[in-house]
Amino acid sequence: KYLNMRIFNFLKFDLFFKFIIIFIIFLLFEGFFHHYYFQISQIITFLEYRNQTGYNIIIWNENGLVEFLQVILLFISIIFFIKYIKNIHSSSALKFKILIYIYFLGILYYFFEEISWGQHIFGWGTPDFFSKINSQNETNVHNTSSIFNELPRNLLLIWTSLSFIFVKLIFFKNRLIGHFIFPSLELKFISFLILFFFIPDFLIDKLDLAPGHPASNSRDIALNYLYEIISFNFIRLSELQELLFNVYIMCHSYFLFKRNYQDLNIN
């Protein structure tokens, strides 16, 4: 019975993961076409010529499609996690419960920051305090300082891309903590996807491979194009990465919710 349920859950995840891949391919294709339309319309004669480049604001701008999906994924994650908390065994260790609630508070904070604590929904004006310190004139903390933006982002990157390694390398005396960190093997496929979109951009940036703009000759222009495509910087890469972070968080919450903790030694 357990094996049949395991196969059923994998098949459901397999369909979901294929949908994510297809959606990302669509985003990449649309982003490539929109960003390089200026060059493409010069080559393909039946296309209307336009001096168009950059990203599609409907998809990638603040409050665009990708950011909207991020919020939806976080909201679903919160629902799954609340259900998971309700099913935590009453005899669970106090330290484990503290870990669970700290993580849950982190998801809530992330969600409310993404909607600027309700400003994106209710449309109130930005208070004077945030207007003076917020780079996007919004009611949130992460746009007030690189520390409040980059530090949580890097922690999210580590959590969503490397958890499957942590579980293998670190021995957890408390078996339940290990299951909390990595409740399903399927999560590693999302981690691979995150690393796929992170590593090329990271290496090109840290090794300073791209000549940079403005390019001084045709060779440097070609290299700029090459590295821009390899690193997926013809789209708003940071927004795509955040979308994948949220896909991971939602799946992690779902697998926690689905897991049968009654069979685990919780003491």
Coordinates of C-alpha atoms in Angstrom, one line a residue:
K1 CA 0.0 0.0 0.0
Y2 CA 2.8 2.4 0.9
L3 CA 4.6 1.6 -2.4
N4 CA 1.4 2.3 -4.4
M5 CA 0.9 5.6 -2.6
R6 CA 4.6 6.5 -3.2
I7 CA 4.2 5.8 -7.0
F8 CA 1.0 7.8 -7.1
N9 CA 2.6 10.8 -5.4
F10 CA 5.6 10.6 -7.8
L11 CA 3.3 10.6 -10.8
K12 CA 1.5 13.6 -9.5
F13 CA 4.8 15.4 -8.9
D14 CA 6.1 14.3 -12.3
L15 CA 3.1 16.0 -14.1
F16 CA 3.5 19.1 -12.0
F17 CA 7.3 19.2 -12.7
K18 CA 6.7 18.8 -16.4
F19 CA 4.2 21.7 -16.3
I20 CA 6.9 23.8 -14.6
I21 CA 9.4 23.0 -17.3
I22 CA 7.0 23.8 -20.1
F23 CA 6.1 27.1 -18.4
I24 CA 9.8 28.0 -18.0
I25 CA 10.5 27.2 -21.7
F26 CA 7.6 29.5 -22.6
L27 CA 9.1 32.3 -20.4
L28 CA 12.5 31.8 -22.0
F29 CA 11.2 31.7 -25.5
E30 CA 9.1 34.8 -25.0
G31 CA 11.9 36.6 -23.2
F32 CA 14.4 35.8 -25.9
F33 CA 12.0 36.9 -28.7
H34 CA 11.1 40.1 -26.8
H35 CA 14.7 41.0 -25.8
Y36 CA 16.2 40.4 -29.2
Y37 CA 13.3 41.5 -31.3
F38 CA 15.3 44.4 -32.7
Q39 CA 17.8 41.9 -34.2
I40 CA 15.3 39.2 -35.1
S41 CA 13.0 41.7 -37.0
Q42 CA 16.0 42.7 -39.1
I43 CA 16.7 39.1 -40.1
I44 CA 13.1 37.8 -40.5
T45 CA 11.6 40.1 -43.1
F46 CA 7.9 39.3 -42.6
L47 CA 8.1 40.6 -39.0
E48 CA 7.3 44.2 -38.4
Y49 CA 10.5 46.1 -37.7
R50 CA 10.6 47.7 -34.2
N51 CA 13.4 49.1 -32.1
Q52 CA 12.4 46.7 -29.2
T53 CA 14.6 45.2 -26.6
G54 CA 14.6 44.5 -22.9
Y55 CA 12.0 42.4 -21.0
N56 CA 8.2 42.3 -21.3
I57 CA 6.8 44.4 -18.5
I58 CA 3.6 42.4 -18.4
I59 CA 5.5 39.3 -17.5
W60 CA 8.6 40.5 -15.6
N61 CA 7.7 43.9 -14.2
E62 CA 6.7 44.6 -10.5
N63 CA 3.3 43.1 -10.0
G64 CA 3.6 41.3 -13.4
L65 CA 2.7 37.7 -14.1
V66 CA 5.8 36.1 -12.6
E67 CA 5.6 38.1 -9.3
F68 CA 1.8 37.3 -9.1
L69 CA 2.6 33.6 -9.4
Q70 CA 5.2 34.0 -6.7
V71 CA 2.6 35.3 -4.3
I72 CA 0.1 32.6 -5.2
L73 CA 2.7 29.9 -4.6
L74 CA 3.6 31.4 -1.2
F75 CA -0.1 31.6 -0.2
I76 CA -0.6 27.9 -1.1
S77 CA 2.5 27.1 0.9
I78 CA 1.1 28.8 4.0
I79 CA -2.1 26.7 3.7
F80 CA -0.2 23.4 3.4
F81 CA 2.0 24.4 6.3
I82 CA -0.9 25.3 8.6
K83 CA -2.3 21.9 7.8
Y84 CA 1.0 20.3 8.6
I85 CA 1.3 22.1 11.9
K86 CA -2.1 20.9 12.9
N87 CA -0.9 17.3 12.4
I88 CA 2.3 17.6 14.4
H89 CA 2.2 15.0 17.2
S90 CA 1.7 16.4 20.6
S91 CA 4.7 14.5 22.0
S92 CA 7.1 16.1 19.5
A93 CA 10.2 17.6 21.1
L94 CA 10.1 21.3 22.0
K95 CA 13.2 22.1 19.9
F96 CA 11.5 20.6 16.9
K97 CA 8.3 22.6 17.4
I98 CA 10.4 25.8 17.8
L99 CA 12.1 25.0 14.4
I100 CA 8.8 24.5 12.8
Y101 CA 7.3 27.7 14.0
I102 CA 10.4 29.7 13.1
Y103 CA 10.3 28.4 9.6
F104 CA 6.6 29.1 9.4
L105 CA 7.2 32.7 10.5
G106 CA 9.8 33.0 7.8
I107 CA 7.3 32.0 5.1
L108 CA 4.8 34.4 6.5
Y109 CA 7.4 37.2 6.5
Y110 CA 8.4 36.4 2.9
F111 CA 4.7 36.4 1.8
F112 CA 3.9 39.7 3.4
E113 CA 7.0 41.3 2.1
E114 CA 6.1 40.2 -1.4
I115 CA 2.7 41.9 -1.2
S116 CA 4.3 44.9 0.7
W117 CA 2.2 44.0 3.7
G118 CA -1.0 44.4 1.8
Q119 CA -0.1 47.6 -0.2
H120 CA -0.2 45.7 -3.5
I121 CA -3.7 44.4 -2.7
F122 CA -5.4 47.4 -1.1
G123 CA -3.3 50.1 -2.8
W124 CA -2.6 52.5 0.1
G125 CA 0.0 55.2 -0.3
T126 CA 3.5 54.5 1.0
P127 CA 4.0 56.0 4.5
D128 CA 6.6 58.8 4.8
F129 CA 9.0 56.6 6.7
F130 CA 9.2 54.0 3.9
S131 CA 9.1 56.6 1.2
K132 CA 12.4 58.0 2.5
I133 CA 14.3 54.7 2.8
N134 CA 12.6 52.3 0.3
S135 CA 14.2 52.2 -3.1
Q136 CA 10.9 51.3 -4.8
N137 CA 8.6 53.6 -2.7
E138 CA 6.8 50.5 -1.2
T139 CA 5.9 49.4 2.3
N140 CA 8.4 46.6 2.8
V141 CA 11.8 46.0 4.4
H142 CA 13.7 44.1 1.7
N143 CA 13.9 47.2 -0.6
T144 CA 15.4 49.4 2.1
S145 CA 18.8 47.8 2.2
S146 CA 21.0 45.3 0.3
I147 CA 21.4 43.4 3.6
F148 CA 17.6 42.9 4.0
N149 CA 17.4 41.8 0.3
E150 CA 20.6 39.9 -0.4
L151 CA 21.0 38.0 2.9
P152 CA 17.5 36.4 2.9
R153 CA 17.8 35.8 -0.8
N154 CA 21.1 33.9 -0.4
L155 CA 19.7 31.9 2.5
L156 CA 16.7 31.0 0.3
L157 CA 19.1 29.9 -2.4
I158 CA 21.1 27.7 -0.1
W159 CA 17.9 26.2 1.4
T160 CA 16.2 25.4 -1.9
S161 CA 19.2 24.3 -3.9
L162 CA 21.4 22.4 -1.4
S163 CA 19.1 20.8 1.2
F164 CA 19.4 17.4 -0.5
I165 CA 23.2 17.6 0.0
F166 CA 22.9 18.7 3.7
V167 CA 20.7 15.6 4.4
K168 CA 23.3 13.3 2.9
L169 CA 26.3 14.9 4.6
I170 CA 25.0 15.7 8.0
F171 CA 23.8 13.0 10.4
F172 CA 20.7 14.0 12.3
K173 CA 20.2 12.2 15.6
N174 CA 16.6 13.4 15.4
R175 CA 15.2 11.5 12.4
L176 CA 12.2 13.9 12.2
I177 CA 14.4 16.9 11.6
G178 CA 16.0 15.1 8.7
H179 CA 12.6 14.5 7.3
F180 CA 11.6 18.1 7.8
I181 CA 14.6 19.4 5.9
F182 CA 14.1 17.0 3.0
P183 CA 10.7 15.3 3.2
S184 CA 10.8 13.9 -0.4
L185 CA 13.4 12.9 -2.9
E186 CA 11.3 14.7 -5.6
L187 CA 12.5 18.0 -4.2
K188 CA 16.0 17.5 -5.6
F189 CA 14.6 17.9 -9.1
I190 CA 13.6 21.5 -8.3
S191 CA 17.0 22.0 -6.6
F192 CA 18.7 20.9 -9.9
L193 CA 16.5 23.4 -11.8
I194 CA 17.5 26.2 -9.5
L195 CA 21.2 25.4 -9.8
F196 CA 20.8 25.2 -13.6
F197 CA 19.7 28.8 -13.7
F198 CA 22.1 29.9 -11.0
I199 CA 25.5 28.4 -11.8
P200 CA 26.1 29.9 -15.3
D201 CA 25.3 33.5 -14.2
F202 CA 27.4 33.0 -11.0
L203 CA 30.4 31.7 -12.8
I204 CA 30.3 34.3 -15.6
D205 CA 30.0 37.1 -13.0
K206 CA 32.6 35.8 -10.6
L207 CA 35.2 34.9 -13.3
D208 CA 34.4 38.2 -15.0
L209 CA 34.1 36.5 -18.4
A210 CA 31.9 39.0 -20.2
P211 CA 33.7 42.0 -21.8
G212 CA 30.9 44.3 -20.5
H213 CA 29.1 47.3 -22.1
P214 CA 29.9 49.2 -24.2
A215 CA 31.8 46.6 -26.2
S216 CA 34.8 48.0 -28.1
N217 CA 34.9 45.6 -31.1
S218 CA 32.8 43.0 -32.9
R219 CA 34.4 40.1 -30.9
D220 CA 33.4 41.6 -27.6
I221 CA 29.9 42.3 -28.9
A222 CA 29.6 38.7 -29.9
L223 CA 30.9 37.5 -26.5
N224 CA 28.5 39.8 -24.7
Y225 CA 25.6 38.2 -26.6
L226 CA 27.0 34.7 -25.9
Y227 CA 27.3 35.1 -22.2
E228 CA 24.0 37.0 -22.0
I229 CA 22.3 34.0 -23.5
I230 CA 24.2 31.3 -21.6
S231 CA 23.5 33.1 -18.3
F232 CA 19.8 33.7 -19.2
N233 CA 20.2 37.4 -18.7
F234 CA 17.9 38.2 -21.6
I235 CA 15.1 37.9 -19.0
R236 CA 14.9 39.1 -15.4
L237 CA 16.8 36.2 -14.1
S238 CA 16.4 37.2 -10.4
E239 CA 12.6 37.0 -10.8
L240 CA 12.8 33.6 -12.4
Q241 CA 15.0 32.4 -9.6
E242 CA 12.6 33.7 -7.0
L243 CA 9.7 31.9 -8.8
L244 CA 11.7 28.7 -8.5
F245 CA 12.4 29.3 -4.8
N246 CA 8.7 29.6 -4.3
V247 CA 8.0 26.5 -6.3
Y248 CA 10.4 24.7 -3.9
I249 CA 8.8 26.1 -0.8
M250 CA 5.3 25.1 -2.0
C251 CA 6.4 21.6 -2.8
H252 CA 8.3 21.3 0.5
S253 CA 5.2 22.3 2.4
Y254 CA 3.1 19.9 0.4
F255 CA 5.3 17.0 1.0
L256 CA 5.5 17.8 4.7
F257 CA 1.7 17.9 4.8
K258 CA 1.4 14.6 2.9
R259 CA 3.9 12.7 5.0
N260 CA 2.6 10.3 7.5
Y261 CA 4.3 11.2 10.7
Q262 CA 2.4 8.7 12.7
D263 CA 4.9 6.0 11.6
L264 CA 7.9 8.0 12.9
N265 CA 9.6 7.9 16.3
I266 CA 8.9 11.4 17.4
N267 CA 10.4 11.2 20.9

